[in-house]
Amino acid sequence: MISRRLFAALALTALVATACGTDDGEDAAVRADGSVDFSQVTLRLGDQKGTGLQALLESAGELKSVPYRIEWSQYTSGPPMLEAINSGAVDFGGVGNSPPIFAAAAKSAVKIVSAYRAGTAGQAVLVPKDSPLRAPADLKGKKVAVAKGSSSHHHLLTVLDKNGLSFDDIQPQYLQPADALAALSTGRVDAWAIWDPYTAQGQSQTGARILVDGTGYVNGDAFFIAGNKALESKSRTEAIRDLLGRIQRAHTWADRHPEQWAQTWGQLTGLPTEVTLVAAKRDPYEDHPLDAATIDAEQQVADAFTEAKLIPNKVRVSDFVDTRFNDLFPPAS
């Protein structure tokens, strides 16, 4: 029933966006010669407090001399951000591998526009330090906190499946990161499926230990998503192209300067630097194009949710992919 309510809400959001969305009309930022006057462009960006796109770009110096205006909105996780992108309130944002699947199942007006590998070591199922749980199979019958529709949702699903369990064998507790951390630290849940830097936060602040990480379970891909309305606008599309280049350079900078990145990440997210430094060093970034292998891997994520009956219908991922920015990225290694 929780799943059905989620999709009803997403579907309603889509209908409201369709019914109430305004037509931008002629793109005023496009000059007569077809060039874009970026001084007339505003790009509305979604950010997750934990993953810190704004913090990353600021740390790397990529927010200096941006030729267009940026408006930031903060979200607790990927699914509510994609609801905002679908509604047209936000143009662009970064999420893990699962939110696009839930958005696609709700027929949201969004597209995956770029991919990067965020790693697998920080994707984890945490348990309290004195927990008797020692192996993934021990999760049977236990209360497990997870953000619904997040990358950790898929990680948890895969961990259960590869260890002979299903979602019916656990008691999922759908909680956002802050609430899940409190629930784990007070014993209201037995385990917490989560991503960095919250994995590092749980380890540092509660002494939680990793029962199982993403190694061998997920490929660590994450994605940037744009709204269909933004992609229909030449000026915003060109701004997104510029932004993706800045993000790629910022990823390279962060991989080479983890200490500096961790310091700013901590300052802008409110997390201790020792927490963000663990996360910064644990999983380097690797940008790559939306190639056939990437799309196929994301299709496997969609199929896993379909088979588990966690989404109401089969999703064809290729219908929600826009490869126009692939030329910005080197082939995946």
Tab-separated table of C-alpha atoms in Angstrom:
chain	number	residue	atom	x	y	z
A	1	MET	CA	0.000	0.000	0.000
A	2	ILE	CA	2.854	2.407	0.732
A	3	SER	CA	4.161	1.826	-2.783
A	4	ARG	CA	0.766	2.503	-4.328
A	5	ARG	CA	0.404	5.749	-2.382
A	6	LEU	CA	3.836	6.883	-3.570
A	7	PHE	CA	2.953	6.274	-7.192
A	8	ALA	CA	-0.426	7.925	-6.813
A	9	ALA	CA	1.346	11.020	-5.492
A	10	LEU	CA	3.898	10.979	-8.300
A	11	ALA	CA	1.208	10.486	-10.915
A	12	LEU	CA	-0.802	13.371	-9.438
A	13	THR	CA	2.293	15.556	-9.568
A	14	ALA	CA	2.683	14.685	-13.243
A	15	LEU	CA	-0.947	15.537	-13.968
A	16	VAL	CA	-0.759	18.838	-12.113
A	17	ALA	CA	2.427	19.748	-13.984
A	18	THR	CA	0.729	18.979	-17.294
A	19	ALA	CA	-2.434	20.861	-16.454
A	20	CYS	CA	-0.898	23.863	-14.709
A	21	GLY	CA	2.489	24.205	-16.356
A	22	THR	CA	3.039	27.366	-18.309
A	23	ASP	CA	4.365	27.531	-21.824
A	24	ASP	CA	7.658	29.427	-21.863
A	25	GLY	CA	6.826	30.560	-25.373
A	26	GLU	CA	9.669	32.048	-27.384
A	27	ASP	CA	13.045	31.586	-25.697
A	28	ALA	CA	13.965	35.208	-24.949
A	29	ALA	CA	17.582	34.283	-24.193
A	30	VAL	CA	18.222	33.077	-27.763
A	31	ARG	CA	19.546	35.826	-29.987
A	32	ALA	CA	18.546	36.283	-33.608
A	33	ASP	CA	21.742	34.536	-34.763
A	34	GLY	CA	20.926	31.468	-32.642
A	35	SER	CA	23.483	32.143	-29.907
A	36	VAL	CA	22.420	32.218	-26.246
A	37	ASP	CA	22.559	35.272	-24.012
A	38	PHE	CA	23.354	33.516	-20.733
A	39	SER	CA	22.751	36.723	-18.770
A	40	GLN	CA	19.045	36.092	-19.453
A	41	VAL	CA	19.120	32.442	-18.306
A	42	THR	CA	18.236	31.062	-14.875
A	43	LEU	CA	18.999	27.400	-14.164
A	44	ARG	CA	17.110	25.934	-11.210
A	45	LEU	CA	19.185	23.200	-9.617
A	46	GLY	CA	18.157	20.556	-7.113
A	47	ASP	CA	20.674	19.400	-4.536
A	48	GLN	CA	20.768	16.725	-1.857
A	49	LYS	CA	22.250	17.962	1.379
A	50	GLY	CA	24.338	14.838	1.808
A	51	THR	CA	25.703	14.478	-1.711
A	52	GLY	CA	26.403	18.200	-1.966
A	53	LEU	CA	26.493	19.240	-5.640
A	54	GLN	CA	26.601	22.888	-4.612
A	55	ALA	CA	29.391	22.151	-2.139
A	56	LEU	CA	31.343	20.237	-4.770
A	57	LEU	CA	31.112	22.975	-7.388
A	58	GLU	CA	31.975	25.660	-4.872
A	59	SER	CA	34.957	23.701	-3.540
A	60	ALA	CA	36.347	23.206	-7.034
A	61	GLY	CA	35.928	26.884	-7.927
A	62	GLU	CA	33.391	26.027	-10.634
A	63	LEU	CA	30.763	28.473	-9.379
A	64	LYS	CA	33.025	31.411	-10.180
A	65	SER	CA	32.200	33.298	-13.369
A	66	VAL	CA	29.121	31.204	-14.171
A	67	PRO	CA	27.506	33.175	-17.018
A	68	TYR	CA	23.908	32.300	-16.064
A	69	ARG	CA	22.002	32.611	-12.809
A	70	ILE	CA	21.633	29.550	-10.557
A	71	GLU	CA	18.822	29.008	-8.062
A	72	TRP	CA	19.371	26.133	-5.605
A	73	SER	CA	16.766	23.977	-3.876
A	74	GLN	CA	17.677	21.393	-1.213
A	75	TYR	CA	16.133	17.932	-0.853
A	76	THR	CA	16.563	15.075	1.606
A	77	SER	CA	16.948	12.449	-1.138
A	78	GLY	CA	16.481	11.806	-4.853
A	79	PRO	CA	12.750	10.961	-5.113
A	80	PRO	CA	11.380	14.302	-3.839
A	81	MET	CA	13.890	16.107	-6.053
A	82	LEU	CA	12.636	14.244	-9.112
A	83	GLU	CA	9.066	15.130	-8.185
A	84	ALA	CA	10.157	18.782	-8.284
A	85	ILE	CA	11.906	18.310	-11.641
A	86	ASN	CA	8.824	16.581	-13.034
A	87	SER	CA	6.585	19.429	-11.883
A	88	GLY	CA	8.846	21.999	-13.542
A	89	ALA	CA	9.899	23.641	-10.268
A	90	VAL	CA	13.489	22.458	-10.805
A	91	ASP	CA	15.428	21.973	-14.062
A	92	PHE	CA	18.238	19.606	-13.091
A	93	GLY	CA	19.641	17.506	-10.257
A	94	GLY	CA	21.739	14.481	-9.344
A	95	VAL	CA	20.414	11.196	-7.941
A	96	GLY	CA	21.399	7.566	-7.477
A	97	ASN	CA	20.326	4.667	-9.677
A	98	SER	CA	16.854	4.055	-8.227
A	99	PRO	CA	15.016	7.420	-8.228
A	100	PRO	CA	14.915	7.567	-12.065
A	101	ILE	CA	13.207	4.160	-12.107
A	102	PHE	CA	10.450	5.240	-9.727
A	103	ALA	CA	10.049	8.487	-11.677
A	104	ALA	CA	9.826	6.568	-14.965
A	105	ALA	CA	7.259	4.181	-13.497
A	106	ALA	CA	5.178	7.235	-12.600
A	107	LYS	CA	5.626	8.492	-16.195
A	108	SER	CA	7.388	11.629	-15.015
A	109	ALA	CA	8.539	14.253	-17.524
A	110	VAL	CA	12.257	13.745	-16.892
A	111	LYS	CA	15.315	12.368	-18.681
A	112	ILE	CA	18.644	10.923	-17.581
A	113	VAL	CA	21.258	13.175	-19.225
A	114	SER	CA	24.611	12.003	-17.811
A	115	ALA	CA	26.174	9.297	-15.669
A	116	TYR	CA	29.052	8.908	-13.272
A	117	ARG	CA	30.380	6.160	-11.072
A	118	ALA	CA	30.140	7.175	-7.422
A	119	GLY	CA	31.505	3.897	-6.061
A	120	THR	CA	30.232	0.982	-4.021
A	121	ALA	CA	32.126	1.031	-0.713
A	122	GLY	CA	30.014	3.863	0.700
A	123	GLN	CA	26.757	2.140	-0.245
A	124	ALA	CA	26.101	0.060	2.837
A	125	VAL	CA	23.770	-1.689	5.229
A	126	LEU	CA	24.735	-0.494	8.699
A	127	VAL	CA	23.987	-2.218	12.004
A	128	PRO	CA	24.682	-1.078	15.594
A	129	LYS	CA	28.175	-1.905	16.821
A	130	ASP	CA	26.865	-4.495	19.310
A	131	SER	CA	24.334	-6.022	16.902
A	132	PRO	CA	24.183	-9.810	16.711
A	133	LEU	CA	23.697	-9.527	12.922
A	134	ARG	CA	26.849	-10.768	11.197
A	135	ALA	CA	25.770	-11.686	7.653
A	136	PRO	CA	23.169	-10.438	5.168
A	137	ALA	CA	21.026	-13.541	5.743
A	138	ASP	CA	20.624	-12.395	9.354
A	139	LEU	CA	18.388	-9.552	8.140
A	140	LYS	CA	15.461	-11.977	7.909
A	141	GLY	CA	12.585	-10.732	10.034
A	142	LYS	CA	14.426	-7.546	11.008
A	143	LYS	CA	13.410	-3.903	10.792
A	144	VAL	CA	15.541	-2.218	8.128
A	145	ALA	CA	15.447	1.536	7.537
A	146	VAL	CA	15.767	2.717	3.946
A	147	ALA	CA	14.775	5.789	1.934
A	148	LYS	CA	12.080	4.623	-0.471
A	149	GLY	CA	13.103	4.859	-4.125
A	150	SER	CA	16.716	5.713	-3.271
A	151	SER	CA	19.888	3.992	-4.467
A	152	SER	CA	19.993	2.204	-1.120
A	153	HIS	CA	16.565	0.770	-1.837
A	154	HIS	CA	18.015	-1.083	-4.817
A	155	HIS	CA	21.165	-2.059	-2.908
A	156	LEU	CA	19.047	-3.549	-0.121
A	157	LEU	CA	16.848	-5.361	-2.629
A	158	THR	CA	19.914	-6.847	-4.344
A	159	VAL	CA	21.547	-7.856	-1.060
A	160	LEU	CA	18.389	-9.667	-0.001
A	161	ASP	CA	17.952	-11.378	-3.358
A	162	LYS	CA	21.538	-12.624	-3.559
A	163	ASN	CA	21.239	-14.038	-0.056
A	164	GLY	CA	18.023	-15.960	-0.624
A	165	LEU	CA	15.673	-13.354	0.861
A	166	SER	CA	13.004	-10.987	-0.433
A	167	PHE	CA	11.428	-7.775	0.812
A	168	ASP	CA	8.680	-9.912	2.311
A	169	ASP	CA	11.319	-11.442	4.598
A	170	ILE	CA	12.151	-8.116	6.292
A	171	GLN	CA	10.209	-5.260	7.851
A	172	PRO	CA	11.189	-2.241	5.723
A	173	GLN	CA	10.962	1.082	7.512
A	174	TYR	CA	10.789	3.871	4.942
A	175	LEU	CA	12.710	6.745	6.535
A	176	GLN	CA	14.752	9.680	5.284
A	177	PRO	CA	18.427	9.743	6.396
A	178	ALA	CA	18.122	11.937	9.507
A	179	ASP	CA	15.188	9.925	10.853
A	180	ALA	CA	16.867	6.639	9.979
A	181	LEU	CA	20.057	7.619	11.806
A	182	ALA	CA	18.028	8.430	14.915
A	183	ALA	CA	16.107	5.162	14.609
A	184	LEU	CA	19.319	3.131	14.335
A	185	SER	CA	20.997	4.897	17.253
A	186	THR	CA	17.966	4.368	19.527
A	187	GLY	CA	17.367	0.748	18.554
A	188	ARG	CA	14.047	1.320	16.787
A	189	VAL	CA	15.446	-0.416	13.708
A	190	ASP	CA	17.900	-3.298	13.411
A	191	ALA	CA	19.714	-2.062	10.303
A	192	TRP	CA	19.949	0.909	7.963
A	193	ALA	CA	20.539	0.802	4.192
A	194	ILE	CA	22.217	4.069	3.275
A	195	TRP	CA	24.816	5.861	1.139
A	196	ASP	CA	27.796	8.112	1.877
A	197	PRO	CA	28.327	10.490	3.571
A	198	TYR	CA	25.576	9.145	5.841
A	199	THR	CA	27.340	5.780	5.966
A	200	ALA	CA	30.411	7.539	7.331
A	201	GLN	CA	28.230	9.593	9.680
A	202	GLY	CA	26.621	6.477	11.121
A	203	GLN	CA	30.010	4.867	11.617
A	204	SER	CA	31.513	7.964	13.233
A	205	GLN	CA	28.660	9.186	15.409
A	206	THR	CA	27.048	5.924	16.532
A	207	GLY	CA	29.853	3.394	16.088
A	208	ALA	CA	27.731	1.523	13.570
A	209	ARG	CA	29.483	-1.107	11.486
A	210	ILE	CA	28.993	-2.117	7.886
A	211	LEU	CA	27.167	-5.432	7.610
A	212	VAL	CA	27.558	-5.422	3.824
A	213	ASP	CA	28.567	-2.755	1.313
A	214	GLY	CA	27.803	-2.415	-2.383
A	215	THR	CA	30.781	-4.391	-3.644
A	216	GLY	CA	29.515	-7.239	-5.784
A	217	TYR	CA	25.929	-6.029	-5.499
A	218	VAL	CA	25.696	-2.702	-7.391
A	219	ASN	CA	27.836	-0.954	-9.993
A	220	GLY	CA	27.846	2.401	-8.207
A	221	ASP	CA	26.362	4.440	-11.039
A	222	ALA	CA	24.601	7.716	-10.306
A	223	PHE	CA	22.881	10.082	-12.713
A	224	PHE	CA	22.039	13.663	-13.488
A	225	ILE	CA	18.434	14.274	-14.473
A	226	ALA	CA	16.852	17.131	-16.399
A	227	GLY	CA	13.208	18.014	-16.858
A	228	ASN	CA	11.659	17.707	-20.288
A	229	LYS	CA	10.704	21.399	-20.203
A	230	ALA	CA	14.317	22.394	-19.608
A	231	LEU	CA	15.504	20.151	-22.431
A	232	GLU	CA	12.994	21.748	-24.777
A	233	SER	CA	14.534	25.159	-24.078
A	234	LYS	CA	17.638	25.916	-26.149
A	235	SER	CA	18.982	28.400	-23.605
A	236	ARG	CA	18.570	26.090	-20.596
A	237	THR	CA	19.939	23.144	-22.587
A	238	GLU	CA	23.083	25.129	-23.367
A	239	ALA	CA	23.354	26.112	-19.712
A	240	ILE	CA	23.039	22.424	-18.723
A	241	ARG	CA	25.810	21.574	-21.189
A	242	ASP	CA	28.048	24.171	-19.568
A	243	LEU	CA	27.089	22.923	-16.090
A	244	LEU	CA	27.901	19.287	-16.936
A	245	GLY	CA	31.388	20.366	-17.994
A	246	ARG	CA	31.801	22.152	-14.670
A	247	ILE	CA	30.618	19.078	-12.773
A	248	GLN	CA	33.066	16.845	-14.621
A	249	ARG	CA	35.953	19.183	-13.798
A	250	ALA	CA	34.774	19.364	-10.177
A	251	HIS	CA	34.720	15.561	-9.936
A	252	THR	CA	38.304	15.412	-11.209
A	253	TRP	CA	39.343	18.106	-8.732
A	254	ALA	CA	37.673	16.308	-5.794
A	255	ASP	CA	39.395	13.018	-6.645
A	256	ARG	CA	42.761	14.809	-6.609
A	257	HIS	CA	42.087	16.982	-3.529
A	258	PRO	CA	39.992	14.894	-1.099
A	259	GLU	CA	41.079	16.862	1.993
A	260	GLN	CA	40.054	20.214	0.536
A	261	TRP	CA	36.830	18.757	-0.825
A	262	ALA	CA	35.970	17.183	2.530
A	263	GLN	CA	36.491	20.461	4.374
A	264	THR	CA	34.104	22.466	2.210
A	265	TRP	CA	31.676	19.538	2.000
A	266	GLY	CA	31.530	19.477	5.778
A	267	GLN	CA	31.105	23.240	6.092
A	268	LEU	CA	28.226	23.410	3.616
A	269	THR	CA	26.420	20.270	4.828
A	270	GLY	CA	26.960	20.648	8.557
A	271	LEU	CA	28.741	17.297	8.811
A	272	PRO	CA	32.064	16.976	10.666
A	273	THR	CA	35.097	17.055	8.388
A	274	GLU	CA	36.234	13.665	9.686
A	275	VAL	CA	32.970	12.231	8.345
A	276	THR	CA	33.153	13.853	4.918
A	277	LEU	CA	36.839	12.962	4.582
A	278	VAL	CA	36.059	9.251	4.999
A	279	ALA	CA	33.374	9.572	2.304
A	280	ALA	CA	35.608	11.641	0.006
A	281	LYS	CA	38.415	9.088	0.115
A	282	ARG	CA	36.214	5.984	0.016
A	283	ASP	CA	34.771	6.280	-3.485
A	284	PRO	CA	36.306	8.437	-6.257
A	285	TYR	CA	34.137	9.863	-9.019
A	286	GLU	CA	34.297	8.616	-12.602
A	287	ASP	CA	32.222	10.370	-15.249
A	288	HIS	CA	31.237	8.341	-18.307
A	289	PRO	CA	28.778	8.569	-21.200
A	290	LEU	CA	25.314	7.075	-21.327
A	291	ASP	CA	26.449	4.110	-23.415
A	292	ALA	CA	24.632	0.851	-24.083
A	293	ALA	CA	26.230	-0.878	-21.095
A	294	THR	CA	25.130	1.901	-18.737
A	295	ILE	CA	21.571	1.869	-20.017
A	296	ASP	CA	21.442	-1.934	-19.829
A	297	ALA	CA	22.676	-1.867	-16.223
A	298	GLU	CA	19.988	0.661	-15.314
A	299	GLN	CA	17.407	-1.522	-17.051
A	300	GLN	CA	18.448	-4.335	-14.713
A	301	VAL	CA	17.740	-2.041	-11.772
A	302	ALA	CA	14.279	-1.339	-13.183
A	303	ASP	CA	13.602	-5.030	-13.784
A	304	ALA	CA	14.613	-5.868	-10.214
A	305	PHE	CA	12.049	-3.436	-8.824
A	306	THR	CA	9.403	-4.757	-11.219
A	307	GLU	CA	10.046	-8.382	-10.275
A	308	ALA	CA	9.880	-7.484	-6.583
A	309	LYS	CA	6.551	-5.727	-7.236
A	310	LEU	CA	7.935	-2.510	-5.774
A	311	ILE	CA	6.874	-0.584	-8.884
A	312	PRO	CA	3.511	-1.225	-10.572
A	313	ASN	CA	4.646	-1.681	-14.154
A	314	LYS	CA	7.648	-2.506	-16.327
A	315	VAL	CA	9.864	0.433	-17.224
A	316	ARG	CA	11.830	0.802	-20.452
A	317	VAL	CA	14.822	2.862	-19.355
A	318	SER	CA	15.805	3.897	-22.884
A	319	ASP	CA	12.591	5.938	-23.086
A	320	PHE	CA	13.910	8.123	-20.262
A	321	VAL	CA	17.453	8.711	-21.543
A	322	ASP	CA	18.757	11.698	-23.521
A	323	THR	CA	22.258	11.134	-24.923
A	324	ARG	CA	22.826	14.575	-26.470
A	325	PHE	CA	25.590	15.358	-23.937
A	326	ASN	CA	27.574	12.137	-24.410
A	327	ASP	CA	30.302	13.972	-26.341
A	328	LEU	CA	31.345	15.674	-23.097
A	329	PHE	CA	32.459	12.449	-21.454
A	330	PRO	CA	35.238	9.909	-22.053
A	331	PRO	CA	34.269	6.245	-22.505
A	332	ALA	CA	33.822	4.285	-19.268
A	333	SER	CA	36.912	2.418	-18.135
